[in-house]
Short mmCIF file of C-alpha atoms and ligand atoms in Angstrom, two decimals:
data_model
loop_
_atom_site.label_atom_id
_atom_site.label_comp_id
_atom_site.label_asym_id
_atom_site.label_seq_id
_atom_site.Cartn_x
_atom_site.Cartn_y
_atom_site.Cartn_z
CA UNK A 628 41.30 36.54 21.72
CA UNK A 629 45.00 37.35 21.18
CA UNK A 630 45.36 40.58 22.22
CA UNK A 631 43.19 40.21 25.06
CA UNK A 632 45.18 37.64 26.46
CA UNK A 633 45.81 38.63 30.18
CA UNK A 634 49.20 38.32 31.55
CA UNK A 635 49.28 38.61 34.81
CA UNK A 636 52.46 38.70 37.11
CA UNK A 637 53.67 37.66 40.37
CA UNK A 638 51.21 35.14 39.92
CA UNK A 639 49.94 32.69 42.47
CA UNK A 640 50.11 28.92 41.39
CA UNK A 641 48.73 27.44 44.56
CA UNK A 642 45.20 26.51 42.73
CA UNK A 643 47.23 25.17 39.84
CA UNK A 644 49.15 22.93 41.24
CA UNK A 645 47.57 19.52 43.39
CA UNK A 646 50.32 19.18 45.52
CA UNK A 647 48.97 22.55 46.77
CA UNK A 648 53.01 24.32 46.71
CA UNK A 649 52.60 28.09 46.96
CA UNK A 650 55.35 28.67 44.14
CA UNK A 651 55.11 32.17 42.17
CA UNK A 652 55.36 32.82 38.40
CA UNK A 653 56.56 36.05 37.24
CA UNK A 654 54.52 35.89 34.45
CA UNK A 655 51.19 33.86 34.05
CA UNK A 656 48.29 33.35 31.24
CA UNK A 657 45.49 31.03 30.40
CA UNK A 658 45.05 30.44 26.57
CA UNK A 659 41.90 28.91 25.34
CA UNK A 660 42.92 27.98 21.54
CA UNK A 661 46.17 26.95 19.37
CA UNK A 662 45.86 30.18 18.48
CA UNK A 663 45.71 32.11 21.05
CA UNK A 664 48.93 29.99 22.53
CA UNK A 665 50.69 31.03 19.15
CA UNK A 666 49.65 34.63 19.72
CA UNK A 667 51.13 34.96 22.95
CA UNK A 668 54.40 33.22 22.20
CA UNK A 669 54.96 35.75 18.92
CA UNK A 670 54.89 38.81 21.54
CA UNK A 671 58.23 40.03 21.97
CA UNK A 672 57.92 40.88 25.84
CA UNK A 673 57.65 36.98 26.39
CA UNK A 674 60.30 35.62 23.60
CA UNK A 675 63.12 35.08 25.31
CA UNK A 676 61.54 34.49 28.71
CA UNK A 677 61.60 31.10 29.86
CA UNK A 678 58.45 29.10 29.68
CA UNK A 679 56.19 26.22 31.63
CA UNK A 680 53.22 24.61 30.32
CA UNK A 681 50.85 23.66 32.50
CA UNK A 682 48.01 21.14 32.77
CA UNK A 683 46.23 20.13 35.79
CA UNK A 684 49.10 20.41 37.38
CA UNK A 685 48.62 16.93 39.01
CA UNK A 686 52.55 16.11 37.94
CA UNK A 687 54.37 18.83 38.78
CA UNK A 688 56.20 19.96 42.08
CA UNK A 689 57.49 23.54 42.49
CA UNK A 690 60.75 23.32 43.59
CA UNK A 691 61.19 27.09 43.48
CA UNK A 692 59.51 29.92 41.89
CA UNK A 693 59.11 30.14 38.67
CA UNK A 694 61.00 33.07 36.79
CA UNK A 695 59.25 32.91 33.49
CA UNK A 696 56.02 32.92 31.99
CA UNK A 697 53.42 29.84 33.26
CA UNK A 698 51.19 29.39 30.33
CA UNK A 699 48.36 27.51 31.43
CA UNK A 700 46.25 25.39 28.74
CA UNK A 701 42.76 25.84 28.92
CA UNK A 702 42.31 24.26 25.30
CA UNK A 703 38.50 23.15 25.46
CA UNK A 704 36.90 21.33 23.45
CA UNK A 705 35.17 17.19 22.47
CA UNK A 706 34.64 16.04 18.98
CA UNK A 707 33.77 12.71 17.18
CA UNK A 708 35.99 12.59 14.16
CA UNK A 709 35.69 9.48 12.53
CA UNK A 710 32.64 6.36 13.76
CA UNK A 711 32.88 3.39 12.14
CA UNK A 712 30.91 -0.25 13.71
CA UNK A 713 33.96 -0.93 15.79
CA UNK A 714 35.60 2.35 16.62
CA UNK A 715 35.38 5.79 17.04
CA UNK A 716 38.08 8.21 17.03
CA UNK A 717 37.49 10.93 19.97
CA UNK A 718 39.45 14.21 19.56
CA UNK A 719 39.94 16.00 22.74
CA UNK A 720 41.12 19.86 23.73
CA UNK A 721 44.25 18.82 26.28
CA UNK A 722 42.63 21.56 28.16
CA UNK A 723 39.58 18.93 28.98
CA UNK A 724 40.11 17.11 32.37
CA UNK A 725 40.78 14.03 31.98
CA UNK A 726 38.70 12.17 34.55
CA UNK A 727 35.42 13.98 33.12
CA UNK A 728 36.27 13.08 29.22
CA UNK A 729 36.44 8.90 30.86
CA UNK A 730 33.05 9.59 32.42
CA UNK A 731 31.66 10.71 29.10
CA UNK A 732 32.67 8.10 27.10
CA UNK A 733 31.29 5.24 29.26
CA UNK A 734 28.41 7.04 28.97
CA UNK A 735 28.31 7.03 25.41
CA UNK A 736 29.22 3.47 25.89
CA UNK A 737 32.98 3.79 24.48
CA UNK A 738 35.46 1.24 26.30
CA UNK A 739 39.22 1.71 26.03
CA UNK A 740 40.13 4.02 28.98
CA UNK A 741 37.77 2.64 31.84
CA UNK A 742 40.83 1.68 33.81
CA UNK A 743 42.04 5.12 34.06
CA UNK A 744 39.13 6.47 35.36
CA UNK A 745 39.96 9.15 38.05
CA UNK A 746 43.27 9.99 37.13
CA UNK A 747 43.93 13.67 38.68
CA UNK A 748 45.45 16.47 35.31
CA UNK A 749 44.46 17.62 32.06
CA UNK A 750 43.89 15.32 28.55
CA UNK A 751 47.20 17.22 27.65
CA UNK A 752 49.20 15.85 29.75
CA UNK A 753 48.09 11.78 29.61
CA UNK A 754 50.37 10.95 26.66
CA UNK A 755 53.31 13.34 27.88
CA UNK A 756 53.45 10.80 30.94
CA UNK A 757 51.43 7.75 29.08
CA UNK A 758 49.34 7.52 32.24
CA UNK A 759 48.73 4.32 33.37
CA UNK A 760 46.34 2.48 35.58
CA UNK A 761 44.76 -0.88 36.60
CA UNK A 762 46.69 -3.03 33.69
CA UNK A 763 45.71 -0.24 30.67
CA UNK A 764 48.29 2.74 29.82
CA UNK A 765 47.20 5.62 27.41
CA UNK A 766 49.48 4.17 24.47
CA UNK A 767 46.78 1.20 24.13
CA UNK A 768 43.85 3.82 22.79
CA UNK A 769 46.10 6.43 21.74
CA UNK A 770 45.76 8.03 18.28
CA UNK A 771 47.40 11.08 17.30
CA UNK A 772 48.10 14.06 18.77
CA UNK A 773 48.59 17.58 18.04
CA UNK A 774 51.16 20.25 19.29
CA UNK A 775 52.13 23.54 18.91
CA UNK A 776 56.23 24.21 17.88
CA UNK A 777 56.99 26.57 20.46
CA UNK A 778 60.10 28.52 18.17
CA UNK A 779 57.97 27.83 15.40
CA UNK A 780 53.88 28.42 16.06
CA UNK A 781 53.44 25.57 13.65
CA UNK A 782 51.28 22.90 14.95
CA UNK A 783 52.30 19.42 14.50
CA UNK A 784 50.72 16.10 13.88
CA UNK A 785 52.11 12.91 16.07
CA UNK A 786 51.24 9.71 15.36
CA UNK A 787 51.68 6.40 17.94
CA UNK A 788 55.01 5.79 16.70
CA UNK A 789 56.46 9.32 16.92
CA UNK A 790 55.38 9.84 20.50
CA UNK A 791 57.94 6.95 21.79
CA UNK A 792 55.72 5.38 24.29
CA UNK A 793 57.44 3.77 27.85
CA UNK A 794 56.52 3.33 30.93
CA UNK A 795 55.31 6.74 32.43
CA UNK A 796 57.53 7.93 29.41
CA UNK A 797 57.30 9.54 26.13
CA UNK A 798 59.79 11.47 23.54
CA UNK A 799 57.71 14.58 25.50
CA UNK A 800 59.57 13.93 28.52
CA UNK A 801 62.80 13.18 26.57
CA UNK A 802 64.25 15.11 23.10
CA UNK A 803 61.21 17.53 22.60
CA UNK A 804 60.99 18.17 26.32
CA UNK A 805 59.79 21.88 26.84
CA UNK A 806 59.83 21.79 22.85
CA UNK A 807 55.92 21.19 22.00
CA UNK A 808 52.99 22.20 23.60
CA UNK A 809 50.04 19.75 23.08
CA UNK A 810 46.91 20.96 21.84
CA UNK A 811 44.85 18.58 21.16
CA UNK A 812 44.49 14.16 21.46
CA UNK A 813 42.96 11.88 19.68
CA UNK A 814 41.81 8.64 21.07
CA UNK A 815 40.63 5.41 19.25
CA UNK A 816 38.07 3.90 21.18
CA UNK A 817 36.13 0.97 21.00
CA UNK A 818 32.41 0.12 20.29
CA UNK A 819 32.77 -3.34 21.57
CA UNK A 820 35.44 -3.45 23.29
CA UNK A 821 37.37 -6.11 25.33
CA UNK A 822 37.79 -5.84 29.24
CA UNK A 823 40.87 -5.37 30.77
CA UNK A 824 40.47 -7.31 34.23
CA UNK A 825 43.99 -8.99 34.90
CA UNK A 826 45.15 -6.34 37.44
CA UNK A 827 45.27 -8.24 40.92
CA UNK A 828 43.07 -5.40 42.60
CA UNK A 829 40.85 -5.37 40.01
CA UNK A 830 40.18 -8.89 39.94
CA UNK A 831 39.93 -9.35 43.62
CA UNK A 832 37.59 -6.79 43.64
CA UNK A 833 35.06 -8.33 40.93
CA UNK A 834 34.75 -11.43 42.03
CA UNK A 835 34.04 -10.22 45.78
CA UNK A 836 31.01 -8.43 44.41
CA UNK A 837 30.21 -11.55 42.22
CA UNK A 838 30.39 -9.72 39.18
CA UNK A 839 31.16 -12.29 36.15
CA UNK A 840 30.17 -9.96 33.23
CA UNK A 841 31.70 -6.83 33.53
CA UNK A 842 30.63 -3.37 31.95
CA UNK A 843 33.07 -1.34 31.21
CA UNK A 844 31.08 1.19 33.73
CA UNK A 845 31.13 -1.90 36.07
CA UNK A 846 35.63 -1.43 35.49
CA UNK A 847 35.47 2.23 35.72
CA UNK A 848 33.13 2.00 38.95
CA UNK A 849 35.34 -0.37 40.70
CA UNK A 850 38.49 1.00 39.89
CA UNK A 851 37.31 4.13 41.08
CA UNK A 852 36.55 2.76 44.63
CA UNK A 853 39.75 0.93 44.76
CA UNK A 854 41.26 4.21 43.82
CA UNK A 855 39.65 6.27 46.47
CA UNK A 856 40.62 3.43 48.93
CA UNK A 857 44.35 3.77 48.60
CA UNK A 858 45.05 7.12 46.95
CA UNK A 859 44.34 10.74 48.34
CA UNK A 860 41.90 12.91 46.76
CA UNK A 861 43.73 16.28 45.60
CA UNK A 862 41.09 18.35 46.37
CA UNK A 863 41.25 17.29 50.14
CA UNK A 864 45.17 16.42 50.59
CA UNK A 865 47.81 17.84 48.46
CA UNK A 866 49.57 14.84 46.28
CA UNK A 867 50.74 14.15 42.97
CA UNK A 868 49.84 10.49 43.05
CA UNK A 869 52.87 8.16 42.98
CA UNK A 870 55.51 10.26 43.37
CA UNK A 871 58.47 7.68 42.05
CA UNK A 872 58.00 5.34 39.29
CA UNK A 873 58.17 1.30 40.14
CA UNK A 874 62.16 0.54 39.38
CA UNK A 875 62.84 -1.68 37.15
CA UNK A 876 65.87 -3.83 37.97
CA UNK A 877 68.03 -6.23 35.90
CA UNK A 878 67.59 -10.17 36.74
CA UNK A 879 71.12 -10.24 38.40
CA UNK A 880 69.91 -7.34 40.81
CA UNK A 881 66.50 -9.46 41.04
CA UNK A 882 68.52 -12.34 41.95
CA UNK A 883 70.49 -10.17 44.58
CA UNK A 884 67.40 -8.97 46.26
CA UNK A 885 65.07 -11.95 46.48
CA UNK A 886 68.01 -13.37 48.37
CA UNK A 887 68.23 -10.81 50.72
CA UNK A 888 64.37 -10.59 50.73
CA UNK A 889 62.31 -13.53 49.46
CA UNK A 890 59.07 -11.79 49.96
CA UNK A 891 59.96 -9.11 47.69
CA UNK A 892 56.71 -9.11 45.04
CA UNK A 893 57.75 -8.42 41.04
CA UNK A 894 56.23 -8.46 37.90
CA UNK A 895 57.93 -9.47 34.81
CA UNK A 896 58.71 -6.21 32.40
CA UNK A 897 59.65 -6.06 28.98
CA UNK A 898 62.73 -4.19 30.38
CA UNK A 899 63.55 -6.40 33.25
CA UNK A 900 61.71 -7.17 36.53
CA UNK A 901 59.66 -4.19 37.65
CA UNK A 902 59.72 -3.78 41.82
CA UNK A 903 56.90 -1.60 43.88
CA UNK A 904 57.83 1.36 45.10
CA UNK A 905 55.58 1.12 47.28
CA UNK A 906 56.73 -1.80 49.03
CA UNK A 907 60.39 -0.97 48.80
CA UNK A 908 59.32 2.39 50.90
CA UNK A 909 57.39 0.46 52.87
CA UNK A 910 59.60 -1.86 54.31
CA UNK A 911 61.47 0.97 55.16
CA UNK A 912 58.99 2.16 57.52
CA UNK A 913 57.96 5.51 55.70
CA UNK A 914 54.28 4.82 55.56
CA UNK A 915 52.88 7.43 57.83
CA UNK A 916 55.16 9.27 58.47
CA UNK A 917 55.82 13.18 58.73
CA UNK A 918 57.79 15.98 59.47
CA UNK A 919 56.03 19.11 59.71
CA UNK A 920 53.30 19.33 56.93
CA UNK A 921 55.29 17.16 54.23
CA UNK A 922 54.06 13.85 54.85
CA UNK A 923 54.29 10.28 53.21
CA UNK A 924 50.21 8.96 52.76
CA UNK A 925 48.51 6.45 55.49
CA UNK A 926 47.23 4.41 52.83
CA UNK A 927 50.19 4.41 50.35
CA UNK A 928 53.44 4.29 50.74
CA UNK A 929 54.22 6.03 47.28
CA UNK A 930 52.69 8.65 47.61
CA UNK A 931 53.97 11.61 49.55
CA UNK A 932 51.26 14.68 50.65
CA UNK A 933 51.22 18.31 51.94
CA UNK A 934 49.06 19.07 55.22
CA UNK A 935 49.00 22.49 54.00
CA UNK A 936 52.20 24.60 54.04
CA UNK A 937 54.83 22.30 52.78
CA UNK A 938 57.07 24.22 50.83
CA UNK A 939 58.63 22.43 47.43
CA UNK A 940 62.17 21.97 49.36
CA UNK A 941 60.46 20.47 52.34
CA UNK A 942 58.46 17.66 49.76
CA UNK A 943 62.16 17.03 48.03
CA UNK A 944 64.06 16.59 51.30
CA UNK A 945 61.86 13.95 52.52
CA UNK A 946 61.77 12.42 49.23
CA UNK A 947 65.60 12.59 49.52
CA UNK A 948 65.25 10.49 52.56
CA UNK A 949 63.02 7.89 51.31
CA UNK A 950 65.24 7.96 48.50
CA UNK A 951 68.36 7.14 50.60
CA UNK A 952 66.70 4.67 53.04
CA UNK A 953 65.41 2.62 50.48
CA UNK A 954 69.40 2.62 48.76
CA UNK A 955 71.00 1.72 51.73
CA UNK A 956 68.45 -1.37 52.60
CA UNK A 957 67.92 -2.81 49.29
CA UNK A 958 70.63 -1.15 47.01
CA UNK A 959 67.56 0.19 44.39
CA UNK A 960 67.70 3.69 43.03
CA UNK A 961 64.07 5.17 42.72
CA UNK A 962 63.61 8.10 40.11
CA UNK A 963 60.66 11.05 40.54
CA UNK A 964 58.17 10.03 38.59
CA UNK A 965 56.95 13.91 39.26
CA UNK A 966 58.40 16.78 37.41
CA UNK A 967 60.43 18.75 39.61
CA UNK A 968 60.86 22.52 38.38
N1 LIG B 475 52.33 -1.84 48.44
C1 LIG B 475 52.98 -1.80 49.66
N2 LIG B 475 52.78 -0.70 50.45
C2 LIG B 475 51.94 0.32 50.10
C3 LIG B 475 51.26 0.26 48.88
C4 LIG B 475 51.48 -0.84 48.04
O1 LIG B 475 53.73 -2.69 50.01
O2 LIG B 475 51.84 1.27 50.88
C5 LIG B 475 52.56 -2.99 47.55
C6 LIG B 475 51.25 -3.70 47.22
O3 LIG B 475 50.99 -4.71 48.14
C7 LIG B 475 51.50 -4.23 45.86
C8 LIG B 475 52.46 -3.25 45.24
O4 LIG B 475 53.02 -2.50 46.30
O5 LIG B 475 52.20 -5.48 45.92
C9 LIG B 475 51.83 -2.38 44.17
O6 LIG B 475 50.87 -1.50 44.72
P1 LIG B 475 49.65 -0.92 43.87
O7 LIG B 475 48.95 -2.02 43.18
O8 LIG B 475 48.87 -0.03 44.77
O9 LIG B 475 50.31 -0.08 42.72
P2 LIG B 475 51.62 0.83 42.59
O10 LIG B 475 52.66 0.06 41.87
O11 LIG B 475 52.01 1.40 43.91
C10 LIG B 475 50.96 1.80 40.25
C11 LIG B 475 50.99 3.15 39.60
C12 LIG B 475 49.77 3.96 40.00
C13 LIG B 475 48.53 3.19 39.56
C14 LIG B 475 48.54 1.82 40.25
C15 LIG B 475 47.40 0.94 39.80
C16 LIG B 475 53.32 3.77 39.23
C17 LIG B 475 54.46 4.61 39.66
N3 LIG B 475 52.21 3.86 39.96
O12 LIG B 475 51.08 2.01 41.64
O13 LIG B 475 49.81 5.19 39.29
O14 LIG B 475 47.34 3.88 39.90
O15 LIG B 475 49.76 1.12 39.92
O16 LIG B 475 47.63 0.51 38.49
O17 LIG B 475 53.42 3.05 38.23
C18 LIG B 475 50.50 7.49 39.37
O18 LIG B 475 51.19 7.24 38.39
O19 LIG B 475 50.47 8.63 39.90
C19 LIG B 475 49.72 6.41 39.98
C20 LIG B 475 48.98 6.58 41.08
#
């Protein structure tokens, strides 16, 4: 286990990263266990070295290399902790991929995350993001959590409240940013467990198969058809999903823009009006398009791909572009949703 932890250097991270960027690290290691994580971190040679934390690395984009130590979290592991006749409470390893631990609990007949079936990345990294999809973001079954203190080694407990839940936003991406390293989550789930159908898609797509009483297998089916309709698959087209988050604007702004463009679709947000990306980038005529091997997808605008040898810089200037096309015509800022590093 701790001593046997290989380090290996000048390290490759093509595999580990979905966007497919051939980025080095200096240093690299899988850990399997809290443990073994804490282990490695204590070793002297790695102290004061800068460090990464990956998952599936279906968030990230390599900017550069990576002059540090890429510790990536191979944390295994599924466990009922608690069953009671409405709930259960599922802890995962954030090691477990994400897509897989959905698939098992419809199987077991668990509802709760059927929406976010075929998310790309790790169980670790769904709360550092609060993943969303179809109507249903992580927060809604999220539990607890635990994570490692990486001055410390002492592994914390974080409960719904502590984690400071947004959109595509938590206190991981905020104050403890590069501070914890999850370990493990806990999900409540439910037993009998109420549908989430209002998403447009999702909705258009039931009733054009005629289905009036959803499973939650039924959900997780269809959204994983709409998904595969409109979003790349990793393994067959680099991409790290949406690659900006939807902006959300103030009601003045709104009021600005639907003048300018009454077509403009919005959805009412706790923190304003929230505008698609997608659209926005759209209109500006980026679907499609591409300059050498960085690309923006056929299907969706939001999402921008790699042919094969993009290079991190060559992914950022075009999202530069979109960025400044979609300024200049509408006068909206978008924001990575990706970590750039
Ligand atoms: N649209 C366009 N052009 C496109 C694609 C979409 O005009 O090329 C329009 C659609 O007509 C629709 C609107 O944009 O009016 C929204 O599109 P969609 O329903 O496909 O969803 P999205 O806002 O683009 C968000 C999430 C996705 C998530 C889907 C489904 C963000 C940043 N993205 O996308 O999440 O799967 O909703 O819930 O919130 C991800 O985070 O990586 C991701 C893929």
């Amino acid at each position: 286990m701790s001593d046997t932890t290989e380090v290996k250097e000048h390290f490759d991270l093509t595999e580990y990263n979905t966007m497919g960027i051939s980025a080095k690290s200096r240093y690299f290691a899988s850990v399997t266990s809290a443990n073994e994580l804490r282990q490695l971190l204590l070793k002297p040679d790695y102290k004061l070295v800068p460090k990464l934390v990956l998952g599936g690395g279906s968030n990230i984009l390599f900017a550069n290399d990576f002059e540090g130590l890429v510790i990536h979290l191979d944390i295994k592991g599924r466990e009922m902790i608690e069953k009671t006749d409405d709930h259960i409470l599922w802890k995962l390893g954030s090691g477990e991929d994400w897509h897989e631990s959905v698939i098992r609990a419809i199987d077991k007949g668990w509802g709760g995350i059927e929406n976010l079936s075929l998310i790309p990345g790790s169980v670790g990294a769904a709360p550092i993001q609060n993943i969303g999809a179809y109507g249903v973001e992580l927060e809604q079954v999220f539990h607890s959590l635990e994570a490692l203190d990486l001055d410390t080694g002492v592994l914390k407990t974080f409960k719904h409240a502590d984690c400071k839940f947004g959109y595509r936003d938590s206190i991981f991406k905020n104050e403890l940013k590069g501070k914890y390293v999850i370990t493990s989550v806990t999900l409540n789930l439910k037993k009998d467990h109420e549908l989430n159908t209002e998403y447009r898609a999702l909705s258009e797509k039931l009733e054009e198969k005629g289905i009036t009483e959803p499973t939650i297998k039924d959900i997780s089916d269809l959204v994983i058809e709409i998904r595969r309709s409109k979003l790349p698959d990793p393994a067959e087209l680099g991409n790290t999903g949406s690659f900006f988050k939807n902006p959300v604007i103030t009601e003045t702004e709104f009021k600005r823009l639907k003048k300018d463009h009454p077509e403009v679709p919005n959805y009412p947000d706790k923190d304003g009006i929230k505008i698609p990306a997608a659209w926005l980038i759209d209109q500006c005529g980026w679907k499609g398009e591409r300059f050498g091997d960085a690309g923006v997808h056929k299907m969706q605008a939001l999402v921008l791909v790699n042919y094969g040898n993009a290079t991190g810089a060559d992914i950022i200037g075009l999202a530069e572009k979109i960025r400044a096309s979609v300024h200049e015509k509408f006068s909206v800022a978008l924001t990575p949703e990706v970590n750039i590093v």
